């Protein structure tokens, strides 16, 4: 009974991973796409252990992609090499993230947007006249300054600007009231009538 190619490859990987004294390079592991990762001693740099990757010979160089775990190991930011089980779990996690992202995009696309065509947009509700003419409560500073809080007719606004009496009607709970126009400017400046008095020097007494 002939052995399968997987069994031969697994045996070859295991044989290359042994760190014999005469061996200058040994295998550390492989990823799910067939790339192998090796360590070797650099004789020119005081036998410092360096790490390299050998790409799969059956894959095009433009299609080669390394996992983040193996990139961290190559850059010496990770001490232990990732196992096959860890890489499989990471692939499942990435697949689930892609599915959740696709569902989120689908929900976002179903909502109306301002960029949609006019026939796809939701109609806007018109404003009611009573909402525009609603009376707002007037604060104490506004009452002192004579600010109008009631949206009335142009004639009422004109009478208010001229300081005339405004009749709001007998059923609105308001009476005629004399209001001062806030636009009426005070003429003159306080102290314009002041004049300096004449000054006469007195005679000084000699001792």
Coordinates of N, CA, C and O in Angstrom, one line a residue, residues 130-139 142-143 147-151 174:
X130 N -50.4 77.0 12.2 CA -50.5 77.3 13.7 C -49.1 77.1 14.3 O -48.8 77.6 15.4
X131 N -48.3 76.2 13.7 CA -46.9 76.0 14.2 C -46.1 77.3 14.0 O -45.2 77.6 14.8
X132 N -46.3 78.0 12.9 CA -45.5 79.2 12.6 C -46.0 80.3 13.4 O -45.2 81.2 13.8
X133 N -47.3 80.4 13.8 CA -47.8 81.5 14.5 C -48.0 81.3 16.0 O -48.7 81.9 16.7
X134 N -47.3 80.2 16.5 CA -47.4 79.9 17.9 C -46.7 81.0 18.8 O -45.7 81.5 18.4
X135 N -47.4 81.3 19.9 CA -46.9 82.3 20.8 C -45.9 81.7 21.7 O -46.2 80.7 22.4
X136 N -44.7 82.2 21.9 CA -43.7 81.7 22.8 C -43.7 82.6 24.1 O -43.9 83.8 24.0
X137 N -43.5 82.0 25.2 CA -43.5 82.8 26.5 C -42.4 83.8 26.5 O -41.3 83.5 26.1
X138 N -42.7 85.0 26.9 CA -41.7 86.1 26.9 C -41.0 86.1 28.2 O -41.6 86.1 29.3
X139 N -39.7 86.2 28.1 CA -38.9 86.3 29.3 C -38.8 87.7 29.9 O -39.2 88.6 29.2
X142 N -36.7 90.2 27.9 CA -37.3 90.6 26.7 C -38.4 91.6 27.0 O -38.7 92.5 26.2
X143 N -39.1 91.4 28.1 CA -40.2 92.4 28.4 C -39.6 93.8 28.7 O -40.2 94.8 28.4
X147 N -39.0 93.4 23.4 CA -38.9 92.5 22.3 C -40.2 91.8 22.0 O -40.9 91.4 22.9
X148 N -40.6 91.7 20.7 CA -41.9 91.1 20.4 C -41.7 89.6 20.3 O -40.9 89.0 19.7
X149 N -42.6 88.9 21.1 CA -42.6 87.5 21.1 C -43.8 86.9 20.3 O -43.9 85.7 20.0
X150 N -44.8 87.8 19.9 CA -45.9 87.4 19.2 C -45.8 87.7 17.7 O -45.4 88.8 17.4
X151 N -45.9 86.7 16.9 CA -45.8 86.9 15.4 C -47.2 87.4 15.0 O -48.1 86.6 14.8
X174 N -55.2 90.0 26.4 CA -54.2 91.1 26.5 C -55.0 92.5 26.3 O -56.0 92.5 25.7

